[in-house]
CSV table of N, CA and C in Angstrom, one decimal:
chain,number,residue,atom,x,y,z
A,1,MET,N,135.8,34.2,82.9
A,1,MET,CA,135.1,34.3,84.2
A,1,MET,C,133.6,33.9,84.1
A,2,VAL,N,133.1,33.1,84.9
A,2,VAL,CA,131.7,32.8,85.0
A,2,VAL,C,130.9,34.0,85.4
A,3,ALA,N,129.7,34.3,84.8
A,3,ALA,CA,128.9,35.4,85.2
A,3,ALA,C,128.4,35.2,86.7
A,4,PRO,N,128.5,36.2,87.5
A,4,PRO,CA,128.0,36.0,88.9
A,4,PRO,C,126.5,35.7,88.8
A,5,LEU,N,126.0,34.8,89.7
A,5,LEU,CA,124.6,34.5,89.7
A,5,LEU,C,123.9,34.9,91.0
A,6,HIS,N,124.7,34.9,92.1
A,6,HIS,CA,124.1,35.2,93.4
A,6,HIS,C,124.6,36.5,93.9
A,7,VAL,N,123.7,37.4,94.2
A,7,VAL,CA,124.1,38.7,94.9
A,7,VAL,C,123.3,38.8,96.2
A,8,VAL,N,124.1,38.9,97.3
A,8,VAL,CA,123.5,38.9,98.6
A,8,VAL,C,123.9,40.3,99.3
A,9,VAL,N,122.9,41.0,99.7
A,9,VAL,CA,123.0,42.3,100.4
A,9,VAL,C,122.6,42.1,101.8
A,10,ALA,N,123.6,42.5,102.7
A,10,ALA,CA,123.3,42.3,104.2
A,10,ALA,C,123.8,43.4,105.0
A,11,PRO,N,123.1,43.8,106.0
A,11,PRO,CA,123.6,44.9,106.9
A,11,PRO,C,124.8,44.3,107.7
A,12,ARG,N,125.7,45.2,108.0
A,12,ARG,CA,126.8,44.8,108.9
A,12,ARG,C,126.3,44.5,110.3
A,13,PRO,N,127.0,43.7,111.1
A,13,PRO,CA,126.6,43.4,112.5
A,13,PRO,C,126.4,44.7,113.2
A,14,HIS,N,125.3,44.8,114.0
A,14,HIS,CA,125.0,46.0,114.8
A,14,HIS,C,124.5,47.2,114.0
A,15,ALA,N,124.3,47.0,112.7
A,15,ALA,CA,123.7,48.1,111.9
A,15,ALA,C,122.2,48.2,112.3
A,16,SER,N,121.7,49.5,112.3
A,16,SER,CA,120.3,49.7,112.6
A,16,SER,C,119.4,49.7,111.4
A,17,VAL,N,120.0,49.5,110.2
A,17,VAL,CA,119.2,49.5,109.0
A,17,VAL,C,119.1,48.1,108.4
A,18,THR,N,118.2,47.9,107.5
A,18,THR,CA,118.1,46.6,106.8
A,18,THR,C,118.6,46.8,105.4
A,19,ALA,N,118.9,45.7,104.7
A,19,ALA,CA,119.3,45.7,103.3
A,19,ALA,C,118.2,46.4,102.5
A,20,ALA,N,117.0,46.1,102.7
A,20,ALA,CA,115.9,46.8,102.0
A,20,ALA,C,115.9,48.3,102.1
A,21,GLU,N,116.2,48.8,103.3
A,21,GLU,CA,116.3,50.2,103.5
A,21,GLU,C,117.4,50.8,102.7
A,22,ILE,N,118.6,50.1,102.7
A,22,ILE,CA,119.7,50.6,101.9
A,22,ILE,C,119.4,50.6,100.4
A,23,LEU,N,118.8,49.5,99.9
A,23,LEU,CA,118.5,49.4,98.5
A,23,LEU,C,117.5,50.5,98.1
A,24,GLU,N,116.5,50.8,99.0
A,24,GLU,CA,115.6,51.8,98.7
A,24,GLU,C,116.2,53.2,98.6
A,25,ASP,N,117.1,53.5,99.6
A,25,ASP,CA,117.8,54.8,99.5
A,25,ASP,C,118.7,54.9,98.3
A,26,PHE,N,119.4,53.8,98.0
A,26,PHE,CA,120.3,53.8,96.8
A,26,PHE,C,119.5,54.1,95.6
A,27,ALA,N,118.3,53.5,95.4
A,27,ALA,CA,117.5,53.8,94.2
A,27,ALA,C,117.0,55.3,94.3
A,28,ASP,N,116.6,55.7,95.4
A,28,ASP,CA,116.1,57.1,95.5
A,28,ASP,C,117.1,58.2,95.2
A,29,VAL,N,118.4,57.9,95.5
A,29,VAL,CA,119.4,59.0,95.2
A,29,VAL,C,120.2,58.8,94.0
A,30,SER,N,120.0,57.7,93.3
A,30,SER,CA,120.7,57.3,92.1
A,30,SER,C,119.9,57.7,90.8
A,31,ALA,N,120.5,58.4,89.9
A,31,ALA,CA,119.8,58.8,88.7
A,31,ALA,C,119.3,57.7,87.8
A,32,SER,N,120.0,56.6,87.8
A,32,SER,CA,119.6,55.5,86.9
A,32,SER,C,118.7,54.4,87.6
A,33,TRP,N,118.3,54.7,88.8
A,33,TRP,CA,117.6,53.7,89.5
A,33,TRP,C,116.3,54.3,90.2
A,34,VAL,N,115.3,53.5,90.4
A,34,VAL,CA,114.1,53.9,91.1
A,34,VAL,C,113.6,52.8,92.0
A,35,PHE,N,113.1,53.1,93.2
A,35,PHE,CA,112.5,52.1,94.1
A,35,PHE,C,111.1,51.9,93.7
A,36,LEU,N,110.6,50.7,93.5
A,36,LEU,CA,109.2,50.4,93.2
A,36,LEU,C,108.4,50.0,94.4
A,37,GLU,N,107.9,51.0,95.1
A,37,GLU,CA,107.2,50.8,96.4
A,37,GLU,C,106.0,49.8,96.2
A,38,GLU,N,105.1,50.1,95.3
A,38,GLU,CA,103.9,49.3,95.2
A,38,GLU,C,104.2,47.9,94.8
A,39,ASP,N,105.2,47.7,93.8
A,39,ASP,CA,105.6,46.4,93.4
A,39,ASP,C,106.2,45.6,94.6
A,40,THR,N,107.0,46.3,95.4
A,40,THR,CA,107.7,45.7,96.5
A,40,THR,C,106.6,45.2,97.5
A,41,THR,N,105.6,46.1,97.8
A,41,THR,CA,104.6,45.7,98.8
A,41,THR,C,103.8,44.5,98.3
A,42,HIS,N,103.5,44.5,97.0
A,42,HIS,CA,102.7,43.4,96.4
A,42,HIS,C,103.6,42.1,96.5
A,43,PHE,N,104.8,42.2,96.1
A,43,PHE,CA,105.7,41.0,96.1
A,43,PHE,C,105.9,40.5,97.5
A,44,MET,N,106.0,41.4,98.5
A,44,MET,CA,106.2,40.9,99.9
A,44,MET,C,104.9,40.2,100.4
A,45,ALA,N,103.8,40.7,100.0
A,45,ALA,CA,102.5,40.0,100.4
A,45,ALA,C,102.4,38.6,99.7
A,46,MET,N,102.8,38.5,98.5
A,46,MET,CA,102.7,37.2,97.8
A,46,MET,C,103.7,36.2,98.4
A,47,HIS,N,104.9,36.6,98.7
A,47,HIS,CA,105.9,35.7,99.2
A,47,HIS,C,106.1,35.7,100.7
A,48,GLU,N,105.4,36.5,101.4
A,48,GLU,CA,105.5,36.6,102.8
A,48,GLU,C,107.0,36.6,103.3
A,49,ALA,N,107.7,37.5,102.7
A,49,ALA,CA,109.1,37.7,103.0
A,49,ALA,C,109.6,39.1,102.8
A,50,PRO,N,110.5,39.6,103.6
A,50,PRO,CA,111.0,41.0,103.3
A,50,PRO,C,111.6,41.0,101.9
A,51,SER,N,111.3,42.1,101.2
A,51,SER,CA,111.7,42.2,99.7
A,51,SER,C,112.0,43.6,99.4
A,52,CYS,N,112.6,43.8,98.2
A,52,CYS,CA,112.8,45.2,97.7
A,52,CYS,C,113.0,45.0,96.2
A,53,ILE,N,112.3,45.9,95.4
A,53,ILE,CA,112.4,45.9,94.0
A,53,ILE,C,112.9,47.3,93.6
A,54,VAL,N,114.0,47.2,92.8
A,54,VAL,CA,114.5,48.5,92.3
A,54,VAL,C,114.6,48.3,90.7
A,55,ARG,N,114.3,49.4,90.0
A,55,ARG,CA,114.3,49.4,88.6
A,55,ARG,C,115.4,50.2,88.0
A,56,HIS,N,116.1,49.6,87.1
A,56,HIS,CA,117.1,50.3,86.3
A,56,HIS,C,116.4,51.0,85.2
A,57,ARG,N,116.6,52.3,85.1
A,57,ARG,CA,115.9,53.0,84.0
A,57,ARG,C,116.6,52.7,82.7
A,58,SER,N,115.8,52.8,81.6
A,58,SER,CA,116.2,52.5,80.3
A,58,SER,C,117.4,53.3,79.8
A,59,VAL,N,118.5,52.6,79.4
A,59,VAL,CA,119.7,53.2,78.9
A,59,VAL,C,120.1,52.4,77.7
A,60,LEU,N,120.8,53.1,76.8
A,60,LEU,CA,121.4,52.4,75.6
A,60,LEU,C,120.5,51.5,74.9
A,61,GLY,N,119.2,51.9,74.8
A,61,GLY,CA,118.2,51.2,74.1
A,61,GLY,C,117.7,49.9,74.8
A,62,LEU,N,118.2,49.7,76.1
A,62,LEU,CA,117.7,48.5,76.8
A,62,LEU,C,116.4,48.9,77.5
A,63,ASP,N,115.6,47.9,77.7
A,63,ASP,CA,114.3,48.1,78.4
A,63,ASP,C,114.6,48.3,79.9
A,64,GLU,N,113.7,49.0,80.5
A,64,GLU,CA,113.8,49.1,82.0
A,64,GLU,C,113.8,47.7,82.6
A,65,THR,N,114.6,47.5,83.6
A,65,THR,CA,114.8,46.2,84.2
A,65,THR,C,114.6,46.2,85.7
A,66,ASP,N,113.8,45.3,86.2
A,66,ASP,CA,113.6,45.2,87.6
A,66,ASP,C,114.5,44.2,88.3
A,67,PHE,N,115.1,44.6,89.4
A,67,PHE,CA,116.0,43.8,90.2
A,67,PHE,C,115.2,43.5,91.4
A,68,VAL,N,114.8,42.2,91.6
A,68,VAL,CA,113.9,41.8,92.7
A,68,VAL,C,114.8,41.1,93.8
A,69,PHE,N,114.8,41.7,95.0
A,69,PHE,CA,115.6,41.1,96.1
A,69,PHE,C,114.6,40.6,97.1
A,70,ARG,N,114.9,39.4,97.7
A,70,ARG,CA,114.0,38.8,98.7
A,70,ARG,C,114.8,38.1,99.8
A,71,ALA,N,114.3,38.1,101.0
A,71,ALA,CA,114.9,37.4,102.1
A,71,ALA,C,114.7,35.9,101.8
A,72,ARG,N,115.7,35.1,101.7
A,72,ARG,CA,115.6,33.7,101.4
A,72,ARG,C,115.5,32.9,102.7
A,73,ASN,N,116.0,33.5,103.8
A,73,ASN,CA,116.2,32.7,105.0
A,73,ASN,C,115.3,33.4,106.1
A,74,ALA,N,114.3,32.8,106.6
A,74,ALA,CA,113.5,33.4,107.7
A,74,ALA,C,114.2,33.8,108.9
A,75,ALA,N,115.3,33.1,109.2
A,75,ALA,CA,116.2,33.5,110.3
A,75,ALA,C,117.0,34.7,110.1
A,76,GLN,N,117.1,35.2,108.8
A,76,GLN,CA,117.8,36.4,108.5
A,76,GLN,C,117.0,37.3,107.6
A,77,PRO,N,115.9,37.9,108.2
A,77,PRO,CA,115.0,38.7,107.3
A,77,PRO,C,115.6,40.0,106.9
A,78,ARG,N,116.7,40.4,107.4
A,78,ARG,CA,117.4,41.7,107.0
A,78,ARG,C,118.4,41.5,105.9
A,79,VAL,N,118.6,40.2,105.5
A,79,VAL,CA,119.5,39.9,104.4
A,79,VAL,C,118.7,39.6,103.2
A,80,LEU,N,119.0,40.3,102.1
A,80,LEU,CA,118.3,40.1,100.8
A,80,LEU,C,119.2,39.5,99.8
A,81,GLU,N,118.6,38.6,98.9
A,81,GLU,CA,119.3,38.0,97.8
A,81,GLU,C,118.6,38.4,96.5
A,82,LEU,N,119.4,38.7,95.5
A,82,LEU,CA,118.8,39.0,94.2
A,82,LEU,C,118.2,37.7,93.7
A,83,THR,N,116.9,37.7,93.5
A,83,THR,CA,116.2,36.5,93.1
A,83,THR,C,115.6,36.5,91.7
A,84,LEU,N,115.6,37.7,91.1
A,84,LEU,CA,115.0,37.8,89.8
A,84,LEU,C,115.5,39.1,89.1
A,85,LEU,N,115.8,39.0,87.9
A,85,LEU,CA,116.2,40.1,87.0
A,85,LEU,C,115.3,40.0,85.8
A,86,VAL,N,114.4,40.9,85.6
A,86,VAL,CA,113.4,40.8,84.6
A,86,VAL,C,113.1,42.2,84.0
A,87,THR,N,112.9,42.2,82.7
A,87,THR,CA,112.5,43.5,82.0
A,87,THR,C,111.1,44.0,82.5
A,88,ALA,N,110.9,45.2,82.5
A,88,ALA,CA,109.7,45.8,82.9
A,88,ALA,C,108.6,45.4,82.0
A,89,HIS,N,108.9,45.1,80.7
A,89,HIS,CA,108.0,44.6,79.7
A,89,HIS,C,108.2,43.1,79.7
A,90,GLU,N,107.4,42.3,80.3
A,90,GLU,CA,107.6,40.9,80.6
A,90,GLU,C,107.7,40.1,79.3
A,91,ASP,N,107.3,40.6,78.2
A,91,ASP,CA,107.4,39.8,76.9
A,91,ASP,C,108.9,39.9,76.3
A,92,THR,N,109.7,40.6,77.0
A,92,THR,CA,111.1,40.7,76.5
A,92,THR,C,112.0,39.9,77.4
A,93,THR,N,112.9,39.1,76.9
A,93,THR,CA,113.9,38.4,77.7
A,93,THR,C,115.2,39.0,77.5
A,94,LEU,N,116.0,38.8,78.6
A,94,LEU,CA,117.4,39.3,78.6
A,94,LEU,C,118.4,38.3,78.0
A,95,SER,N,119.2,38.8,77.1
A,95,SER,CA,120.3,37.9,76.7
A,95,SER,C,121.3,37.7,77.8
A,96,GLU,N,122.2,36.8,77.7
A,96,GLU,CA,123.2,36.6,78.7
A,96,GLU,C,124.1,37.8,78.8
A,97,ASP,N,124.5,38.4,77.7
A,97,ASP,CA,125.4,39.6,77.7
A,97,ASP,C,124.7,40.7,78.3
A,98,THR,N,123.4,40.9,78.0
A,98,THR,CA,122.6,42.0,78.7
A,98,THR,C,122.5,41.8,80.2
A,99,HIS,N,122.2,40.6,80.5
A,99,HIS,CA,122.1,40.2,81.9
A,99,HIS,C,123.4,40.6,82.7
A,100,ARG,N,124.5,40.2,82.1
A,100,ARG,CA,125.8,40.4,82.7
A,100,ARG,C,126.1,41.9,82.7
A,101,TYR,N,125.8,42.7,81.7
A,101,TYR,CA,126.0,44.1,81.7
A,101,TYR,C,125.1,44.8,82.8
A,102,LEU,N,123.9,44.4,82.9
A,102,LEU,CA,123.0,45.0,83.9
A,102,LEU,C,123.4,44.7,85.3
A,103,LEU,N,123.8,43.5,85.5
A,103,LEU,CA,124.3,43.1,86.9
A,103,LEU,C,125.6,43.8,87.2
A,104,GLY,N,126.5,44.0,86.2
A,104,GLY,CA,127.7,44.8,86.5
A,104,GLY,C,127.4,46.2,86.7
A,105,ARG,N,126.4,46.7,86.0
A,105,ARG,CA,126.0,48.1,86.2
A,105,ARG,C,125.5,48.3,87.6
A,106,PHE,N,124.6,47.4,88.0
A,106,PHE,CA,124.1,47.5,89.4
A,106,PHE,C,125.2,47.5,90.4
A,107,LEU,N,126.1,46.5,90.3
A,107,LEU,CA,127.2,46.4,91.3
A,107,LEU,C,128.1,47.6,91.3
A,108,ASP,N,128.4,48.2,90.1
A,108,ASP,CA,129.2,49.4,90.0
A,108,ASP,C,128.5,50.6,90.7
A,109,ASP,N,127.2,50.8,90.3
A,109,ASP,CA,126.4,51.9,90.9
A,109,ASP,C,126.2,51.8,92.4
A,110,LEU,N,126.0,50.5,92.9
A,110,LEU,CA,125.8,50.3,94.3
A,110,LEU,C,127.1,50.6,95.0
A,111,ALA,N,128.3,50.1,94.5
A,111,ALA,CA,129.6,50.4,95.1
A,111,ALA,C,129.8,51.9,95.2
A,112,THR,N,129.5,52.6,94.2
A,112,THR,CA,129.6,54.1,94.2
A,112,THR,C,128.8,54.7,95.3
A,113,TYR,N,127.5,54.2,95.4
A,113,TYR,CA,126.7,54.7,96.5
A,113,TYR,C,127.2,54.4,97.9
A,114,LEU,N,127.7,53.1,98.0
A,114,LEU,CA,128.2,52.7,99.3
A,114,LEU,C,129.5,53.5,99.7
A,115,ARG,N,130.3,53.9,98.8
A,115,ARG,CA,131.5,54.7,99.1
A,115,ARG,C,131.1,56.1,99.5
A,116,ARG,N,130.1,56.7,98.8
A,116,ARG,CA,129.7,58.1,99.1
A,116,ARG,C,128.9,58.2,100.4
A,117,HIS,N,128.2,57.2,100.7
A,117,HIS,CA,127.3,57.2,101.9
A,117,HIS,C,127.7,56.4,103.1
A,118,ALA,N,128.8,55.8,103.0
A,118,ALA,CA,129.4,54.9,104.0
A,118,ALA,C,128.3,54.1,104.7
A,119,ALA,N,127.5,53.4,103.8
A,119,ALA,CA,126.4,52.6,104.3
A,119,ALA,C,126.9,51.4,105.0
A,120,PRO,N,126.3,51.0,106.1
A,120,PRO,CA,126.8,49.8,106.9
A,120,PRO,C,126.2,48.5,106.3
A,121,ILE,N,126.7,48.2,105.1
A,121,ILE,CA,126.2,47.0,104.5
A,121,ILE,C,127.3,46.3,103.7
A,122,THR,N,127.1,45.0,103.5
A,122,THR,CA,128.1,44.2,102.7
A,122,THR,C,127.3,43.6,101.5
A,123,VAL,N,128.0,43.5,100.4
A,123,VAL,CA,127.5,42.9,99.2
A,123,VAL,C,128.4,41.8,98.8
A,124,ASP,N,127.8,40.6,98.8
A,124,ASP,CA,128.6,39.4,98.4
A,124,ASP,C,128.1,38.9,97.0
A,125,VAL,N,129.0,38.6,96.1
A,125,VAL,CA,128.6,38.1,94.8
A,125,VAL,C,129.3,36.7,94.6
A,126,TYR,N,128.5,35.7,94.2
A,126,TYR,CA,129.0,34.4,94.0
A,126,TYR,C,128.6,33.9,92.7
A,127,ASP,N,129.4,33.0,92.1
A,127,ASP,CA,128.9,32.3,90.9
A,127,ASP,C,128.3,31.0,91.3
A,128,HIS,N,127.9,30.2,90.4
A,128,HIS,CA,127.1,29.0,90.6
A,128,HIS,C,127.9,28.0,91.6
A,129,ALA,N,129.2,28.0,91.5
A,129,ALA,CA,130.1,27.2,92.3
A,129,ALA,C,130.3,27.8,93.7
A,130,ARG,N,129.7,28.9,94.0
A,130,ARG,CA,129.9,29.7,95.2
A,130,ARG,C,131.3,30.3,95.3
A,131,THR,N,131.9,30.5,94.2
A,131,THR,CA,133.2,31.2,94.2
A,131,THR,C,132.9,32.7,94.4
A,132,ALA,N,133.5,33.3,95.4
A,132,ALA,CA,133.3,34.7,95.8
A,132,ALA,C,134.0,35.7,94.8
A,133,TYR,N,133.3,36.8,94.5
A,133,TYR,CA,133.9,37.9,93.7
A,133,TYR,C,133.8,39.1,94.6
A,134,ALA,N,134.8,40.0,94.4
A,134,ALA,CA,134.7,41.3,95.1
A,134,ALA,C,133.6,42.1,94.6
A,135,ALA,N,132.9,42.7,95.5
A,135,ALA,CA,131.8,43.6,95.0
A,135,ALA,C,132.0,45.0,95.5
């Protein structure tokens, strides 16, 4: 299986929340995740687009890793796409296996959150060829 490359988080039709609000709440209530408010504000100002940055806390000897989500389409500002996965220590790069592990961990943890909180959101995962995977 090709490693998923695109993760899109979107509110369901008629939902009163945005993807950013769901991701922020997910990070706030999950032990392994934290919402980075200052970094999100800075990133939004730089890119002039709705964004959300959540950090995976260090586990199994891995560096803390930031998951950067940004609205790619101005017509859909409530829909966020994972645009960057980077260690909190920018001098460290992620191996393909580590990248795959962290992305899987994020998707598993988010799925658990969505089941527990019945959040009105969809998560779509695609590989480079736009083949959809269940999330």
